[in-house]
CSV table of C-alpha atoms and ligand atoms in Angstrom, one decimal:
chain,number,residue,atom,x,y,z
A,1,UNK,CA,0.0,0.0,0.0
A,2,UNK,CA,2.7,2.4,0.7
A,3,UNK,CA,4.8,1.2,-2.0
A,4,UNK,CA,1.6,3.1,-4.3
A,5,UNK,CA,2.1,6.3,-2.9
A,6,UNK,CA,5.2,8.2,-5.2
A,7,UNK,CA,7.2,11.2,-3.6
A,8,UNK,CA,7.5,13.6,-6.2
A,9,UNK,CA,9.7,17.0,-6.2
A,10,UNK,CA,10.1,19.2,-8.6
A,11,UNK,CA,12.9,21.0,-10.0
A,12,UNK,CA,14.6,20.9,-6.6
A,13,UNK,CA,17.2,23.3,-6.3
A,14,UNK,CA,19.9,22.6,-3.9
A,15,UNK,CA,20.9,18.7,-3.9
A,16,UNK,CA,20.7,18.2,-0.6
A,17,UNK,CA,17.2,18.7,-0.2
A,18,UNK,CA,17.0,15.9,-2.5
A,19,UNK,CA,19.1,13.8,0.0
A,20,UNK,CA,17.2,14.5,3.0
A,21,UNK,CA,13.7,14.1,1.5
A,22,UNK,CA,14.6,10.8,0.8
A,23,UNK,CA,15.8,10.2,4.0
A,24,UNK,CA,12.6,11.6,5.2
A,25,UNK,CA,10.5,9.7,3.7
A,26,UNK,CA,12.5,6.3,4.4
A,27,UNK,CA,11.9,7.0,7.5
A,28,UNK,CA,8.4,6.3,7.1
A,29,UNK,CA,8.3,3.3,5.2
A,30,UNK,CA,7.5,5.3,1.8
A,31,UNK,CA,10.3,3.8,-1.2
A,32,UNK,CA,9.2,5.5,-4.5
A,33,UNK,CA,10.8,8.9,-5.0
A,34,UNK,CA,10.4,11.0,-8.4
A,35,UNK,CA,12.4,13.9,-9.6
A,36,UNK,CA,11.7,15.9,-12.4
A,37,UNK,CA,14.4,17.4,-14.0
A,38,UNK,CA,16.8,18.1,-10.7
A,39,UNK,CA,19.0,20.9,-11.1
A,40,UNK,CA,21.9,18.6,-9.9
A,41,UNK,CA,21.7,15.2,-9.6
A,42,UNK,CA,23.5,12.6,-8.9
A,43,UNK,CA,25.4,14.2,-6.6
A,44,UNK,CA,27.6,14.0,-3.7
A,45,UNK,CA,25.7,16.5,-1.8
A,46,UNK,CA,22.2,14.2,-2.1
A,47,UNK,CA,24.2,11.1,-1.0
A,48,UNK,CA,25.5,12.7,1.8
A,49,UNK,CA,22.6,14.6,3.2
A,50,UNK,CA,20.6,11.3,2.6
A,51,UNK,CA,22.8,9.2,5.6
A,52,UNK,CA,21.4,5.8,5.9
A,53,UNK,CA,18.7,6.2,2.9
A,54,UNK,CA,21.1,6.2,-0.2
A,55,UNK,CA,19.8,3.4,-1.9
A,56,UNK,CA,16.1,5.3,-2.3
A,57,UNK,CA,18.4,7.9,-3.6
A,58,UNK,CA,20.2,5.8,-5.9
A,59,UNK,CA,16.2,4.4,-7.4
A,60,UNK,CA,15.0,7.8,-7.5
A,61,UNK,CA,13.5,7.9,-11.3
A,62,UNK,CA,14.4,10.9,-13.4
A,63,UNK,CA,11.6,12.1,-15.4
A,64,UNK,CA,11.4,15.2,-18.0
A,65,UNK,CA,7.8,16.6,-16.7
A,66,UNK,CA,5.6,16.7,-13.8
A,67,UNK,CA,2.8,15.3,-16.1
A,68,UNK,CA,5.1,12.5,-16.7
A,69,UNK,CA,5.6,11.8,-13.0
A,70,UNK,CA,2.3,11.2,-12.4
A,71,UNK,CA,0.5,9.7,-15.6
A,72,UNK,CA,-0.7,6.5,-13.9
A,73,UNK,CA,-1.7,8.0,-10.7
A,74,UNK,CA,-4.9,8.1,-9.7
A,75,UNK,CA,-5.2,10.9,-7.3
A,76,UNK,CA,-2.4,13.9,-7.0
A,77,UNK,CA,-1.9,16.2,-4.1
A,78,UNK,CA,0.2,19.2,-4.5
A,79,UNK,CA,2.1,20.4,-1.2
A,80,UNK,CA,1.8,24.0,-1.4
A,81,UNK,CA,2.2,26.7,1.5
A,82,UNK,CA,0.1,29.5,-0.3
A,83,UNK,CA,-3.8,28.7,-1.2
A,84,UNK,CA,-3.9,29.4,-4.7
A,85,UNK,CA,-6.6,30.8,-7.2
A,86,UNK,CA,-7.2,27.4,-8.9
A,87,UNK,CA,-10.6,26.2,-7.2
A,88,UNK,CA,-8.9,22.5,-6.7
A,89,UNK,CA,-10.4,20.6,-3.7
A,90,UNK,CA,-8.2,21.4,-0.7
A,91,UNK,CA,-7.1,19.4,2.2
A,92,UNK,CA,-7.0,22.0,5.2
A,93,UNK,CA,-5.4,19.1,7.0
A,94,UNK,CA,-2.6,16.6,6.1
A,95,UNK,CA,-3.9,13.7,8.2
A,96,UNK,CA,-7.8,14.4,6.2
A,97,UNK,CA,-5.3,14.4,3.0
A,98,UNK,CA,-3.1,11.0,4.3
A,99,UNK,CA,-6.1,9.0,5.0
A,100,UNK,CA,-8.0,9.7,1.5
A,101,UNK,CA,-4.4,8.9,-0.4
A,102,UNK,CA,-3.4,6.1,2.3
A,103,UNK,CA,-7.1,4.8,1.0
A,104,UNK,CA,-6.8,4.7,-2.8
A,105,UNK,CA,-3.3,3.3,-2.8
A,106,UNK,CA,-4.9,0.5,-1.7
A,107,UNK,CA,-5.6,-0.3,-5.1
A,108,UNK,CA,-3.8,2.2,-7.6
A,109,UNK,CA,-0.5,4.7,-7.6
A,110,UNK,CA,-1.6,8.4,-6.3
A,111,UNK,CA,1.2,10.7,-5.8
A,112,UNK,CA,2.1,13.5,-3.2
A,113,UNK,CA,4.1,16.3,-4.8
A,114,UNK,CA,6.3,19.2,-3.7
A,115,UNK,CA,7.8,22.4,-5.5
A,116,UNK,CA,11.0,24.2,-6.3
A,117,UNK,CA,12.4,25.8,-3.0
A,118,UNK,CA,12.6,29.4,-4.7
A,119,UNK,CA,8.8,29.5,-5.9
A,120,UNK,CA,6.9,26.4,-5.2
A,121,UNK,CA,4.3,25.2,-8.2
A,122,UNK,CA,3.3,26.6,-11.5
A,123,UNK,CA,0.1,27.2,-12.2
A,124,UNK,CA,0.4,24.8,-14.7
A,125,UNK,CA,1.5,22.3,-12.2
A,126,UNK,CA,-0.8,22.9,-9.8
A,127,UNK,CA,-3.3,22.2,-12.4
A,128,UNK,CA,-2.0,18.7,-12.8
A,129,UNK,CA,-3.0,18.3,-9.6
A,130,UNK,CA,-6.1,16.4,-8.5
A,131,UNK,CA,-6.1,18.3,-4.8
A,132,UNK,CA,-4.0,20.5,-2.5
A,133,UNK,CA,-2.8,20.6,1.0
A,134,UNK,CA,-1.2,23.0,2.9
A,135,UNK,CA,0.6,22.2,6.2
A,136,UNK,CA,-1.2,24.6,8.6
A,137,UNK,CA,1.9,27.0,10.3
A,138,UNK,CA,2.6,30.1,11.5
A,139,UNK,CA,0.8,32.5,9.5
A,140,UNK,CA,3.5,35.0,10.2
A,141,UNK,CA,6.3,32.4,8.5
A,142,UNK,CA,4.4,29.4,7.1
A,143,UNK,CA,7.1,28.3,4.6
A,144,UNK,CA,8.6,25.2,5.3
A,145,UNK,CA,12.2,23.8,4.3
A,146,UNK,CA,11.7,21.6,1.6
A,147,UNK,CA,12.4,18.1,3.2
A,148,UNK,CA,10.9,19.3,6.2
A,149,UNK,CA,7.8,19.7,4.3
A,150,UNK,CA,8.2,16.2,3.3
A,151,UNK,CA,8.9,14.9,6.6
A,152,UNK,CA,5.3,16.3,7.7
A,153,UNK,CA,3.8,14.6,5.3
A,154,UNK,CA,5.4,11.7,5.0
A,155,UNK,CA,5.1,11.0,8.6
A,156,UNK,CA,1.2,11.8,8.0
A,157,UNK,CA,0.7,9.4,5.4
A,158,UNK,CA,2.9,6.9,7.8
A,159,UNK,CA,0.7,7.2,10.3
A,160,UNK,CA,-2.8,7.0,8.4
A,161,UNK,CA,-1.2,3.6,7.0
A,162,UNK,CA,-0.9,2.3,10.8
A,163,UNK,CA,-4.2,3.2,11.9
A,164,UNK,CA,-6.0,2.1,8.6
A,165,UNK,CA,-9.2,-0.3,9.3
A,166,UNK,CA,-8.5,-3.5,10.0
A,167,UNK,CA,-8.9,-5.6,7.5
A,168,UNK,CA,-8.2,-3.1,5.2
A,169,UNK,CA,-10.3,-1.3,3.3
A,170,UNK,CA,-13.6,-2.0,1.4
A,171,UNK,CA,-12.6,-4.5,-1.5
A,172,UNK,CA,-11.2,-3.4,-4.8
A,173,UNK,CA,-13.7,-1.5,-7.4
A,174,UNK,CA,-14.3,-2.6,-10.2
A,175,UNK,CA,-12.4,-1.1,-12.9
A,176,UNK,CA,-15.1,0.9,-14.6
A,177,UNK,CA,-15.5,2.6,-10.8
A,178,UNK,CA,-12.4,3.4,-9.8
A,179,UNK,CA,-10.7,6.9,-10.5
A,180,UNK,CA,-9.4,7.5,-14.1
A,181,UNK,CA,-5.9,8.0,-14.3
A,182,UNK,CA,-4.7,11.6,-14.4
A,183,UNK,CA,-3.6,10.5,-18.4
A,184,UNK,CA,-7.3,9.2,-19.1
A,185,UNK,CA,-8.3,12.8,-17.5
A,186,UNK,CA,-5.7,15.0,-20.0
A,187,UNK,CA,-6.9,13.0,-23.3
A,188,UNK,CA,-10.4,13.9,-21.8
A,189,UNK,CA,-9.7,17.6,-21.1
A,190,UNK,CA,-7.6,17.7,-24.4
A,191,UNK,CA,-10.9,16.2,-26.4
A,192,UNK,CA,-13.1,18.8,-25.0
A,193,UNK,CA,-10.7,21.6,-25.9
A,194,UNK,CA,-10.9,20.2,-29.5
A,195,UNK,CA,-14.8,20.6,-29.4
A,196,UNK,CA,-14.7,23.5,-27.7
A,197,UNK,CA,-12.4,25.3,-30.5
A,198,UNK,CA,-14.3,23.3,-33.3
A,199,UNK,CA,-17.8,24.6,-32.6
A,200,UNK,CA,-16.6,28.5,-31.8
A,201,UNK,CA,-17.4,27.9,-27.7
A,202,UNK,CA,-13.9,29.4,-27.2
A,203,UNK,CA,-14.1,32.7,-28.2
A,204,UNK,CA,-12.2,34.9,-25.5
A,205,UNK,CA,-8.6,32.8,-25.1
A,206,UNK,CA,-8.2,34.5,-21.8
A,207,UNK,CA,-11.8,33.7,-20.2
A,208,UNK,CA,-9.9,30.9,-18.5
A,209,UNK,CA,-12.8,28.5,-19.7
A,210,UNK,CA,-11.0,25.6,-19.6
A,211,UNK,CA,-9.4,25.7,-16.3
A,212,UNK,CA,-12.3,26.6,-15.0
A,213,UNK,CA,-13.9,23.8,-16.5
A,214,UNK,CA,-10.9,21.6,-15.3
A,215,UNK,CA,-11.4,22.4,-12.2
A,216,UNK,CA,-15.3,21.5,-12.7
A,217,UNK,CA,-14.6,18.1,-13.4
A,218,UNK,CA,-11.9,17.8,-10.8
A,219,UNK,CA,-14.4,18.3,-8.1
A,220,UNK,CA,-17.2,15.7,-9.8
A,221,UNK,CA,-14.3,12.9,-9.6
A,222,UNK,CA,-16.0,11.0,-12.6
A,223,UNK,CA,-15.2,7.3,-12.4
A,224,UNK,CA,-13.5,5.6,-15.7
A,225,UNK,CA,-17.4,4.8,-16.9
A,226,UNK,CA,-18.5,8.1,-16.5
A,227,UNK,CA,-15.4,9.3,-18.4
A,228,UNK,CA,-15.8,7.3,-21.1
A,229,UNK,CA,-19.6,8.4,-21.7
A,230,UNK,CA,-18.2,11.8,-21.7
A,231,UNK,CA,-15.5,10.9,-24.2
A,232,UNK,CA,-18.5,9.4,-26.2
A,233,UNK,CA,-20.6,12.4,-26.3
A,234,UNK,CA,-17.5,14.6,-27.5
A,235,UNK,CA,-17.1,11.8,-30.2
A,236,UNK,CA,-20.3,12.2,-31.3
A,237,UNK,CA,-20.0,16.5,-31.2
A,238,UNK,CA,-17.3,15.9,-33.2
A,239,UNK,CA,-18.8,13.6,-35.8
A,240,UNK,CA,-21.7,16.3,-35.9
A,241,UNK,CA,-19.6,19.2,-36.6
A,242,UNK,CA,-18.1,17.2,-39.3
A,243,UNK,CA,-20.9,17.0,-41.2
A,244,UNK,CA,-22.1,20.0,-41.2
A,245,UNK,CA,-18.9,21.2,-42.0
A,246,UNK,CA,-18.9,18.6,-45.2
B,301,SAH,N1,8.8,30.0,-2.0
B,301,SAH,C1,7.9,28.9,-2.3
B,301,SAH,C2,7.9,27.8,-1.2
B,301,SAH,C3,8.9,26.8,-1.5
B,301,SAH,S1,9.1,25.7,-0.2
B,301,SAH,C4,6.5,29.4,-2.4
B,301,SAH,O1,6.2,30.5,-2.0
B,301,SAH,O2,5.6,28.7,-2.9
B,301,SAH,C5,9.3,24.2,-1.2
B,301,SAH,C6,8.1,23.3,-1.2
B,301,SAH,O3,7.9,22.8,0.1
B,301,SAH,C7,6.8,23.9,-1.6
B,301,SAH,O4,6.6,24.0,-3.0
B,301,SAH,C8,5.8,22.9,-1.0
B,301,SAH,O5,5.7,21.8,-1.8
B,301,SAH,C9,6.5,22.6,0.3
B,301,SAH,N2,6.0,23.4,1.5
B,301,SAH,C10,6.7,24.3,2.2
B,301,SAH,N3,5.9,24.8,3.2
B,301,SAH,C11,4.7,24.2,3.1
B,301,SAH,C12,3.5,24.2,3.8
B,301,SAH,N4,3.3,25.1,4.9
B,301,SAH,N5,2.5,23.4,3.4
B,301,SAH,C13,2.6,22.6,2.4
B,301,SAH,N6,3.7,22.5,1.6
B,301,SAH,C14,4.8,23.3,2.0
């Protein structure tokens, strides 16, 4: 179950954060660690500040995008210290996050991810995002060292996995019921765009329309069947604007 939930940073600056997140999270029990595009790494720096937790360093994947990182995952929870303008469902508080994740990793990889220690998320990012949590701090000073921020919520997911129910939780969904993928979501999001721009819905390409609508959908949580009967009324748009283009 824990070996579902992926550690993602992004972009992270100084190596040594690298080091110490992973020894953060070895800590408690969590073994899959993502980086996209490190500024430097490998490097001695990550090794050292990493102590007893070198080999989770030494498996830490590489990947080229944040959208990459996190293609198979089910749910996505961005760390961020600042509440953002993007209407994402947002955990006030981590252990309300770590039980939801703790839950779905039951059955399917979800991912926690944390930004760049100069300037957090993009916008963009954030929006590859499922949900958000903040770590409630001093309001005064509520920005966390990087790893530190990890070790909060690493320990939080840690201890949601030690008091889950016994015997687990309710059995397995179906597949049609479970959560789409966050790549199922994008295709979907990309095919509405296409209909969107095809019938002249789009007209003001700074209305925001589509993360707005983004957003929308990230709140209903369709399941993969519900997803698909969306993606098979778009089809069906599509096919309609054909033919009256024809
Ligand atoms: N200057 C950046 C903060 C970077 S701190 C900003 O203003 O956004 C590096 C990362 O640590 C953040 O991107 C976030 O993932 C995590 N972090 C730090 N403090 C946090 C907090 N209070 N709650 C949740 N995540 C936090």
């Amino acid at each position: 179950m824990l070996s579902n939930i992926r550690i993602v940073l992004v972009q992270t600056y100084h190596p040594g954060n690298i080091g110490a997140s992973a020894r953060a999270i070895k800590t408690m029990g969590l073994t899959d660690l993502v980086l996209v595009n490190p500024r430097r790494f490998p490097d001695p720096e990550a090794s050292r500040l990493a102590a007893g937790a070198e080999d989770l360093v030494e498996s830490a994947r590489v990947v080229g995008s944040l959208a990459e990182a996190v293609a198979d995952c089910v749910e996505v929870v961005g760390a961020s210290a600042r509440l953002r303008s993007l209407p994402l469902p947002h955990f006030d508080e981590p252990d309300a996050m770590a039980r939801e994740l703790v839950e779905h990793a039951a059955a399917d990889p979800v991912a926690l991810v944390f930004g760049r220690e100069r300037f957090g998320l993009t916008n963009d990012e954030i929006r590859l995002c499922s949900h958000q949590v903040s770590i409630p701090a001093n309001p005064a000073y509520g920005i966390l060292n990087l790893s530190q921020a990890v070790q909060v919520l690493a320990y939080e997911l840690f201890k949601a996995w030690r008091r889950r129910p016994q015997g687990d939780y309710r059995p397995a969904l179906p597949p049609e019921q479970r959560q789409p993928s966050r790549e199922q979501l994008g295709h979907f999001h990309d095919h509405l765009e296409r209909v969107m721009q095809a019938s002249g819905f789009l007209t003001q390409p700074h209305a925001r329309t589509d993360a707005q609508l983004q957003a929308l959908f990230a709140r209903a949580q369709p399941n993969r069947k519900e997803l698909s009967l969306l993606r098979g009324l778009l089809a069906s748009l599509e096919r309609h604007l054909h033919r009256e283009k024809g």
